[in-house]
Coordinates of C-alpha atoms in Angstrom, one line a residue:
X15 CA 8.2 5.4 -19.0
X16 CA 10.7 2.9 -20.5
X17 CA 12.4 -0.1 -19.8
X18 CA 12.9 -3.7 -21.4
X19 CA 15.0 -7.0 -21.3
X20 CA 18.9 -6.8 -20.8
X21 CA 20.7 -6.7 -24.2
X22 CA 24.4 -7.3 -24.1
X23 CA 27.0 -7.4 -27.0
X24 CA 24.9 -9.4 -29.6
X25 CA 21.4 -7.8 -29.8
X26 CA 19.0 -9.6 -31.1
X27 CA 20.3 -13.3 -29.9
X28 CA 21.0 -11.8 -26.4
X29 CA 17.4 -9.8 -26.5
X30 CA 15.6 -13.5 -26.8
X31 CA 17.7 -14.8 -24.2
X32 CA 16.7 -12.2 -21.8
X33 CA 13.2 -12.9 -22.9
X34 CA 13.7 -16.6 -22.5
X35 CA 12.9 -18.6 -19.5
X36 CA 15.4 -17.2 -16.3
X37 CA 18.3 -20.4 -15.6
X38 CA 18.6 -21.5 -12.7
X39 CA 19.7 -18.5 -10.5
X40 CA 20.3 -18.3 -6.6
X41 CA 17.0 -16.4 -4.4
X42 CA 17.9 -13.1 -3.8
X43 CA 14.1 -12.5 -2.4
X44 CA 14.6 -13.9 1.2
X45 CA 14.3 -10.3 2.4
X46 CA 11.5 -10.0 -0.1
X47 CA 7.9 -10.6 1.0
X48 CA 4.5 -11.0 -1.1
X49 CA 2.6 -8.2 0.9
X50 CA -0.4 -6.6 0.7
X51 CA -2.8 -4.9 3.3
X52 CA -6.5 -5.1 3.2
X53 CA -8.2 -1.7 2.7
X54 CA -12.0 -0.9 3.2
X55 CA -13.3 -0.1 -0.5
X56 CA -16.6 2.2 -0.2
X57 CA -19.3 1.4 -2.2
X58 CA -20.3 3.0 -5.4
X59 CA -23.6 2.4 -7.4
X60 CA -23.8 3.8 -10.6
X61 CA -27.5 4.1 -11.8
X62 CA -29.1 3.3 -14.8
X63 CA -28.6 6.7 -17.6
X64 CA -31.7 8.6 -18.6
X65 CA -32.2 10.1 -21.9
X66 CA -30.5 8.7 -25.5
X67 CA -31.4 4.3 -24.9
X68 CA -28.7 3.2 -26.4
X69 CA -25.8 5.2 -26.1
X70 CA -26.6 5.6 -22.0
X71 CA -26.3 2.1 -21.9
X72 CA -23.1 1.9 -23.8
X73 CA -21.5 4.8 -21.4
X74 CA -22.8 3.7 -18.4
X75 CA -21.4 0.3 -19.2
X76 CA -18.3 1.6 -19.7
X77 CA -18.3 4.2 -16.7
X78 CA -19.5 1.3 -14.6
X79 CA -16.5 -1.0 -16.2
X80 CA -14.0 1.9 -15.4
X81 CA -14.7 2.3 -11.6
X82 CA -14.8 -1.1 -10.9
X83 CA -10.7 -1.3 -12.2
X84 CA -10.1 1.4 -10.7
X85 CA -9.9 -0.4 -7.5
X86 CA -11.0 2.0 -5.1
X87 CA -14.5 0.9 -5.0
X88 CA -17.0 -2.2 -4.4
X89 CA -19.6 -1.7 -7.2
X90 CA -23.0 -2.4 -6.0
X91 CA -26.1 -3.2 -8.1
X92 CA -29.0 -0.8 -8.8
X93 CA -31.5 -3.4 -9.3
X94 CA -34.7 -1.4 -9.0
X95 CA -33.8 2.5 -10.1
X96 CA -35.2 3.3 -13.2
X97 CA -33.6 6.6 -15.2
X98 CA -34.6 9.6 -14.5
X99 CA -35.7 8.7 -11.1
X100 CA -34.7 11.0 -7.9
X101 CA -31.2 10.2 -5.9
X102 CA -32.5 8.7 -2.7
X103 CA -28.8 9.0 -0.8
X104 CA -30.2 7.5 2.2
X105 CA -32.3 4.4 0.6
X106 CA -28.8 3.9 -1.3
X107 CA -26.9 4.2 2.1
X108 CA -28.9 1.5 3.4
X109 CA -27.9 -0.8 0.5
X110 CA -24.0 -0.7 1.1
X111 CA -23.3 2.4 -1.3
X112 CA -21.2 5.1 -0.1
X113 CA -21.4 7.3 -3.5
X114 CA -23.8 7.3 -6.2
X115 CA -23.4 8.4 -9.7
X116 CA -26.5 9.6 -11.9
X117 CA -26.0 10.3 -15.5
X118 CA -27.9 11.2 -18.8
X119 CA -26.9 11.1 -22.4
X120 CA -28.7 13.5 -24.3
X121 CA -27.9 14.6 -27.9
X122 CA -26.3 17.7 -29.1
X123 CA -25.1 19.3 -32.3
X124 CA -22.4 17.1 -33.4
X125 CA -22.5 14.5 -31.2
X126 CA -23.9 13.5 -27.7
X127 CA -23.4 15.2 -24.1
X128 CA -22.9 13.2 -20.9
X129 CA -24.2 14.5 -17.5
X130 CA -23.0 13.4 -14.7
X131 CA -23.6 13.7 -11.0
X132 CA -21.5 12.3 -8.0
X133 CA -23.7 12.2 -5.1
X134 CA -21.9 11.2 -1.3
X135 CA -24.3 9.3 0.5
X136 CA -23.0 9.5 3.8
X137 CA -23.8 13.1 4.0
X138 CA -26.3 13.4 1.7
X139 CA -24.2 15.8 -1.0
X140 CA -23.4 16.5 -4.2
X141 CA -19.5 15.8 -4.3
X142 CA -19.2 16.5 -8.6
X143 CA -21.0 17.5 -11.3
X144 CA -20.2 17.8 -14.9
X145 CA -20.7 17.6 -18.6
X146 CA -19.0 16.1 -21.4
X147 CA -19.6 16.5 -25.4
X148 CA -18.9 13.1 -26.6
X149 CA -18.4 11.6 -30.0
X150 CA -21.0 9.9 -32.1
X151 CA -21.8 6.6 -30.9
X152 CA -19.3 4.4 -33.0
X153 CA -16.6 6.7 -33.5
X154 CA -13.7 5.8 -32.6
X155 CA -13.2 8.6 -29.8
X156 CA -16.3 7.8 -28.1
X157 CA -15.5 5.2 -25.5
X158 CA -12.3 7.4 -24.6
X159 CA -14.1 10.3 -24.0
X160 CA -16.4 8.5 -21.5
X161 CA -13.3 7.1 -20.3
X162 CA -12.3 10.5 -19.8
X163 CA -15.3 11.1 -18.0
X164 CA -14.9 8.2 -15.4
X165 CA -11.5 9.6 -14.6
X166 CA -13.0 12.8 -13.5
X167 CA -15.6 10.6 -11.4
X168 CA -12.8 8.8 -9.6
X169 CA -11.0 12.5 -9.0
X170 CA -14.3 14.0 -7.6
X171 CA -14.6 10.7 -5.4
X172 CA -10.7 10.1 -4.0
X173 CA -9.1 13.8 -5.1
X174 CA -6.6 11.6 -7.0
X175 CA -6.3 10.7 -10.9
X176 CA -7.7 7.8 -12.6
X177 CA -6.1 5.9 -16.0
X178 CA -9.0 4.5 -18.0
X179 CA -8.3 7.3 -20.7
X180 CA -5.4 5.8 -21.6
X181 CA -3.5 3.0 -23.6
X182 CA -0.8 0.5 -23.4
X183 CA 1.8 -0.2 -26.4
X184 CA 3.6 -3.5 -26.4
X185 CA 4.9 -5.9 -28.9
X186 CA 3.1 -9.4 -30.5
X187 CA 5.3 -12.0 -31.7
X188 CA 4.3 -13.3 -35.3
X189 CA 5.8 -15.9 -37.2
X190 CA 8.9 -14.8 -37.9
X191 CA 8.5 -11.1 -36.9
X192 CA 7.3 -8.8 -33.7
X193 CA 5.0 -5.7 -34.5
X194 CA 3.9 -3.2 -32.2
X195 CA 0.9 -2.9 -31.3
X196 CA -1.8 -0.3 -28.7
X197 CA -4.8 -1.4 -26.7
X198 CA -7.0 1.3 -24.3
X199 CA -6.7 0.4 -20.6
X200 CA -10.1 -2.2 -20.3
X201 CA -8.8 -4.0 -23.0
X202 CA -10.7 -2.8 -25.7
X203 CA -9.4 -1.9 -29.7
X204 CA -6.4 -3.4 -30.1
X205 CA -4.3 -1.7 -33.2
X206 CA -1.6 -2.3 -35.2
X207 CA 1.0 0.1 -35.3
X208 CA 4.0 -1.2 -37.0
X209 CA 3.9 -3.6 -40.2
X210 CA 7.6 -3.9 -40.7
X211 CA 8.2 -7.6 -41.2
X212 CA 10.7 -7.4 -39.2
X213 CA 11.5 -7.2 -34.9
X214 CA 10.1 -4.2 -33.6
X215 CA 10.8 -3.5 -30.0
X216 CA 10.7 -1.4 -26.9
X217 CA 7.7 1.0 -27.5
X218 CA 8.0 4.1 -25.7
X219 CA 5.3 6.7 -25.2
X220 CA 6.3 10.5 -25.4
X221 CA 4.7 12.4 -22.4
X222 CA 1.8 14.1 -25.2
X223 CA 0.9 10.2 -25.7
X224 CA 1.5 11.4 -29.5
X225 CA 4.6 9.8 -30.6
X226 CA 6.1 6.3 -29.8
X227 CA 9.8 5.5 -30.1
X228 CA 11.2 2.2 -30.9
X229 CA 13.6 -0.3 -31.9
X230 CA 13.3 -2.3 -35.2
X231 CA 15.3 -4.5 -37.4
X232 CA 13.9 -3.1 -40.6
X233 CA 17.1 -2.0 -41.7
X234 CA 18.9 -4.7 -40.5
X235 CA 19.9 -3.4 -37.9
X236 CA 18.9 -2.2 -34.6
X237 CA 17.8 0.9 -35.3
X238 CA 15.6 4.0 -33.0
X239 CA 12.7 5.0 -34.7
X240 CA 9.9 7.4 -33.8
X241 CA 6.4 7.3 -35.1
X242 CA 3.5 10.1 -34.9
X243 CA 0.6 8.0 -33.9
X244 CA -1.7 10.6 -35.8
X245 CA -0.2 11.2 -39.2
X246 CA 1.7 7.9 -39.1
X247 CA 5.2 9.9 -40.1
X248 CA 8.3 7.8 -38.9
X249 CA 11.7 9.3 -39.0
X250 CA 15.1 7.6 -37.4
X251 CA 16.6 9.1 -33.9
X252 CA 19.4 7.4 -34.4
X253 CA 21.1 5.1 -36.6
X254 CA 24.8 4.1 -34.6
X255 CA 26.5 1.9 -35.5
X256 CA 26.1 -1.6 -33.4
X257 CA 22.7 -0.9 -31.5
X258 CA 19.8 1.7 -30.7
X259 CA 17.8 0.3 -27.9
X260 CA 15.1 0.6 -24.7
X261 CA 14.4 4.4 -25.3
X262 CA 12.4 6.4 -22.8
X263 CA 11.3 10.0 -23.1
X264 CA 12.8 13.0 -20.6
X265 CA 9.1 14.4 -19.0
X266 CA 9.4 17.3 -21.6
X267 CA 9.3 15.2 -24.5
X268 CA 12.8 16.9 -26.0
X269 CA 14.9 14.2 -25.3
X270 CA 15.0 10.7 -25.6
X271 CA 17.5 8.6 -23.7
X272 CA 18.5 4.8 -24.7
X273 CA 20.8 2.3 -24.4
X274 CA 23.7 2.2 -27.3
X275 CA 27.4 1.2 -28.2
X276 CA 29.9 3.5 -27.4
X277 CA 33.7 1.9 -26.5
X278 CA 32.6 -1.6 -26.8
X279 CA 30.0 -1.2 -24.3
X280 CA 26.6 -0.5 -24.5
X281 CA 26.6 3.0 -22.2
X282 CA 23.5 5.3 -21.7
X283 CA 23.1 8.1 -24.2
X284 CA 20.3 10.6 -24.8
X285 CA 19.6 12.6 -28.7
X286 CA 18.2 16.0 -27.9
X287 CA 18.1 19.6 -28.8
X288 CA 21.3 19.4 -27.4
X289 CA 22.3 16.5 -30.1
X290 CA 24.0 13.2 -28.7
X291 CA 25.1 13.1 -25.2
X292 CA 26.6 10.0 -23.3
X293 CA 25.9 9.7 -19.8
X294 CA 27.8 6.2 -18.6
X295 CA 31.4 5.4 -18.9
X296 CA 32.2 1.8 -18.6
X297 CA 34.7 -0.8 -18.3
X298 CA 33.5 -3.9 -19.6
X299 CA 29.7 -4.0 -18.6
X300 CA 26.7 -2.8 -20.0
X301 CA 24.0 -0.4 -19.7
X302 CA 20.8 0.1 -20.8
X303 CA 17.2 0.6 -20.5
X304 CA 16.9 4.1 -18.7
X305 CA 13.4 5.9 -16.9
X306 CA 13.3 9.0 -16.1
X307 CA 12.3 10.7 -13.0
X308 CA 8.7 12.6 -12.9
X309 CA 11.3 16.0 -12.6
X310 CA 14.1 14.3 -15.5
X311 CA 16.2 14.9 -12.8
X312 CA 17.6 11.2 -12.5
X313 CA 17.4 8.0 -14.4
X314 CA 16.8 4.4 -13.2
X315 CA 18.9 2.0 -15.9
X316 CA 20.4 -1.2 -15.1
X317 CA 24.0 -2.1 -15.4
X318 CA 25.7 -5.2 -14.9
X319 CA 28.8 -4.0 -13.4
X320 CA 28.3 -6.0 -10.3
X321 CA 28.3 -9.1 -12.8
X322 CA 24.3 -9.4 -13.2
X323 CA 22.5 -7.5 -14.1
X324 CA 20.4 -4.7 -11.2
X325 CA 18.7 -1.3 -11.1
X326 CA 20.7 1.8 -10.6
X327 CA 19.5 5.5 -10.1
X328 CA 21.6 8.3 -11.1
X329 CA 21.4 12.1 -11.6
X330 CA 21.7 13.8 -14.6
X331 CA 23.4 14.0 -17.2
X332 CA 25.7 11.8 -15.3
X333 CA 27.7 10.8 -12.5
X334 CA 27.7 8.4 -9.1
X335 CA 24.9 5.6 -9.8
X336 CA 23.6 3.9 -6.6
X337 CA 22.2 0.0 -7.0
X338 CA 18.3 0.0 -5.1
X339 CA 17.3 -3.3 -6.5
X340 CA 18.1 -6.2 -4.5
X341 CA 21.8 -7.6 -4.5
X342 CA 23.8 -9.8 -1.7
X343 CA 27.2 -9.9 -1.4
X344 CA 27.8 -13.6 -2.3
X345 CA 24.9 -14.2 -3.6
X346 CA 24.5 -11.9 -6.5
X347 CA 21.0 -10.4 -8.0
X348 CA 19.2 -10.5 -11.5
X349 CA 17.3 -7.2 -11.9
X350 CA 16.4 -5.6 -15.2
X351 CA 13.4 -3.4 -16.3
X352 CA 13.2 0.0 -14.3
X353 CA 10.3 1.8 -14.7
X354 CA 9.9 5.1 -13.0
X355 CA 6.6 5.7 -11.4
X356 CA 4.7 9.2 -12.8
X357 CA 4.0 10.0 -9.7
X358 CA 6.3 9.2 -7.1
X359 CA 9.5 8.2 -6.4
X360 CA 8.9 4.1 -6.9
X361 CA 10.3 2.4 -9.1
X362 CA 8.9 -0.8 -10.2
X363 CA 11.6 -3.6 -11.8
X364 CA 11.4 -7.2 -12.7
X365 CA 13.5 -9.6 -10.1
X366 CA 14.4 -13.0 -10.1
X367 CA 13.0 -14.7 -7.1
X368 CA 13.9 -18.6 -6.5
X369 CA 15.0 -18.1 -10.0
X370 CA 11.7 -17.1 -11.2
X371 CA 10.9 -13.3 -12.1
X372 CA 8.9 -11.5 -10.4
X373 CA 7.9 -7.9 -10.4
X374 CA 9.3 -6.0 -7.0
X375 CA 8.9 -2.4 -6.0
X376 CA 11.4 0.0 -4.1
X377 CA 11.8 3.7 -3.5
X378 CA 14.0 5.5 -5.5
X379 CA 16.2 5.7 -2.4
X380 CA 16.8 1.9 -2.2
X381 CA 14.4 1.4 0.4
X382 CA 11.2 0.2 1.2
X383 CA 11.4 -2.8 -1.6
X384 CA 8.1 -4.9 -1.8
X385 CA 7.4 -8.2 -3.8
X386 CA 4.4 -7.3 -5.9
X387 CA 3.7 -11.1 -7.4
X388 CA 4.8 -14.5 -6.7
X389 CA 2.5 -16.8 -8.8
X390 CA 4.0 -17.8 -12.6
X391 CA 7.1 -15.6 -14.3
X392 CA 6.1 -12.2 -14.1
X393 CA 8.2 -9.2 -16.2
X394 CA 8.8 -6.0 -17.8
X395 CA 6.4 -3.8 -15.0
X396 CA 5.3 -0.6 -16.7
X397 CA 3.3 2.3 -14.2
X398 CA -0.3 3.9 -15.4
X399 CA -0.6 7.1 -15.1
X400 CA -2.3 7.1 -11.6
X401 CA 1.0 5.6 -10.2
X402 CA -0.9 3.1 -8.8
X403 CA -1.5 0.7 -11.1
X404 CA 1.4 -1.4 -13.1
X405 CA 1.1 -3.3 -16.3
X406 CA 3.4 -6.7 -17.2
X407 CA 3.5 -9.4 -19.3
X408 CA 3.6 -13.2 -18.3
X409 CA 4.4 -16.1 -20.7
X410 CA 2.7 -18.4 -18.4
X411 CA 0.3 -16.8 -16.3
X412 CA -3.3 -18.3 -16.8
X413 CA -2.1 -19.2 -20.9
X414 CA 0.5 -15.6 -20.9
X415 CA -0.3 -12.7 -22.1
X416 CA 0.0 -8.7 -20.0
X417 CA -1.8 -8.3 -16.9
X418 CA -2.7 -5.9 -15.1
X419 CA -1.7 -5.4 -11.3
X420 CA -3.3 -3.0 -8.6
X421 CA 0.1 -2.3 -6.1
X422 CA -2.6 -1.7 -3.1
X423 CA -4.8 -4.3 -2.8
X424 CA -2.9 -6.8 -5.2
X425 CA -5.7 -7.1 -7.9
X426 CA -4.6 -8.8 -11.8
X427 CA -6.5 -8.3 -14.1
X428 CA -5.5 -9.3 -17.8
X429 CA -5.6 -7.1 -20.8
X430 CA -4.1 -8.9 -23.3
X431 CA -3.7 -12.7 -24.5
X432 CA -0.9 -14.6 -26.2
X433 CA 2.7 -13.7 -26.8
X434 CA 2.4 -10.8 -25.9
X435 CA 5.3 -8.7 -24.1
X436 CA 7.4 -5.5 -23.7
X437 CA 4.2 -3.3 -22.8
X438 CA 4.8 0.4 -21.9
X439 CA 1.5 2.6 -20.5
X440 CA 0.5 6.0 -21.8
X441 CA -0.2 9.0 -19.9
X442 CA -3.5 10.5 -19.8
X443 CA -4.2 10.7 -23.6
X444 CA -8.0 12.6 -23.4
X445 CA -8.9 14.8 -19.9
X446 CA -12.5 15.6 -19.5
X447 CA -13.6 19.2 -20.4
X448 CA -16.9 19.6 -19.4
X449 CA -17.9 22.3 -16.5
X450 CA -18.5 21.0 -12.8

């Protein structure tokens, strides 16, 4: 999951540019349309948890927190149930709540165990059940293993996955530097990553959410790096000559493709088992920022061989590339920032509408393209791991920072404030393993 601003010829004055505020640029959105269909979201009471005080309150707050971004449910109160008390489906039913979620913590050696129960209230049965050993309350793992937990609630309740145990990379401008930085999906512990004093950029996850490549200045020059998130060992993918940028990882986490300069041009190339590989032969335009398809069977990338830059899909290791972002004859189109869904063929991309961008859908066929947002400059879209929610970042969207977007019922939610930008969304990083 990878993408990032256009860079052309001169990195790192062009990379601000393509950051900066979009010039004046002719609509190429009058076939694209804000549009979003209301859906009934059932209702889901979560009860109050029995057994250890204060850690049940902490995990229930955050199971509670979980389900409601989700965005497949209307949370209801539970004003009145004490824990410990007997599911009542029916009495629940009567109070606008289609599933309800009983839970204990109770304490174990090591650590804590969380029990929880999905009960449907339409028909009166148990839909899930399970428990979960969780850390001590504190530790650092033990709001992501309750996250963990939530995302097996939302899979008992929809049969599809959730994202809460996961994180989002993306970059904070200092004074006179960007670092990389990770926050958990709600928002919660943001971390430092990189203290280079210098421009990092572009952080990429590897499909193990173990390892994040990137692009930093360090060296003085623009240079891919990888960096194991446990042990905090770096080591360089690849030092070219000219630049080493927008890296993504193939779904197998062998091979890491990225834009770099090859013949004048900045062309596609991936480093692998295989060693160095380029992909794009070009006359005089550029290409750059590549996502992979959920089988590493294609790429998305942008390319500017139209003269502006768009969205291109093309199989590997090379060949025909076909343009699905939005482009008329005439008229011209500004796309950049491909990002291949996990688990479908959309691809999300920023666009410049009336000038402004925005972030736009479309299948991987070219079809089917959807305007996602149309309020304040909207950029660098980035997929969760459900496929159905997208993060971006917003210079001027209630004071700028990274958002978060629901593509079905058109719900933002922010996650991050100030200059923030370049975010990039883990997969799953903990699954639940207790027993149902």
């Amino acid at each position: 999951m990878r993408r990032s601003p256009l860079l052309i010829a001169v990195p790192l004055a062009i990379l601000c540019a393509a950051v900066a505020p979009a010039a004046a640029q002719d609509s190429v959105g009058v076939r694209l349309r804000l549009r979003y269909e209301p859906r009934y979201e059932p209702g889901f009471v979560v009860l109050p948890f029995g057994g250890n005080d204060v850690a049940a309150r902490a995990a229930r707050e955050v199971v509670r927190q979980d389900l409601e971004y989700s965005d497949r449910f209307e949370l209801k109160d539970a004003a009145g149930a004490r824990p410990g008390d007997p599911v009542d489906a029916a009495a629940w039913r009567e109070r606008g709540a289609d599933w309800v979620l009983d839970g204990s913590v109770e304490s174990s050696a090591g650590g804590l165990v969380l029990r929880l129960t999905l009960t449907d209230a339409v028909y009166g049965q148990q839909k899930g059940s399970g428990t979960f050993p969780l850390p001590a309350m504190g530790s650092r793992g033990f709001r992501m293993a309750v996250h963990a937990a939530s995302d097996a609630v939302v899979r008992w309740a929809t049969g599809e996955p959730g994202m809460a145990a996961s994180r989002i990379a993306y970059v904070v401008q200092g004074r006179g530097s960007k670092e990389i930085y990770v926050v958990d999906s709600d928002g919660e512990n943001p971390t430092r990553v990189t203290l280079d004093g210098s421009i990092a950029l572009s952080p990429a996850w590897s499909p193990d959410g173990r390892k994040l490549a990137y692009t930093s200045y360090k060296s003085g020059a623009p240079f891919l790096y990888e960096r194991d998130l446990g042990t905090g060992a770096e080591r360089v993918v690849s030092n070219r000559s000219g630049i080493n940028i927008t890296p993504s990882y193939s779904p197998d986490g062998r091979t890491i493709a990225f834009g770099t300069t090859a013949g004048g041009n900045t062309e596609i190339a991936t480093v692998g088992p295989g060693g160095l590989r380029q992909h794009t032969q070009s006359r005089r335009a550029e290409n750059l920022s590549p996502s992979f398809s959920p089988d590493g069977g294609r790429i998305a990338f942008v390319s500017d061989r139209l003269g502006e830059p768009g969205v291109y899909v093309m199989g590997m290791p090379g060949g025909e590339a076909r343009l699905v972002s939005e482009y008329r004859y005439g008229r011209g189109g500004y796309s950049t920032s491909p990002d291949w869904s996990p688990t479908g063929p959309w691809i999300a991309y920023s666009s410049r509408v009336n000038g402004v961008p925005q972030i736009v859908m479309v299948g991987a066929d070219g079809e089917g393209a959807r305007l996602l947002t149309d309020r304040g400059r909207n950029e660098d879209p980035s997929w969760a791991p459900d496929g159905r929610h997208l993060v971006f970042a917003s210079p001027d969207r209630e004071g700028g920072g990274l958002f978060v977007l629901d593509t079905v019922s058109g719900k933002v939610r922010r996650l991050a404030s100030g200059r923030v930008g370049l975010p990039d969304w883990s997969p799953i990083l903990v699954r639940a393993t207790g027993t149902r």
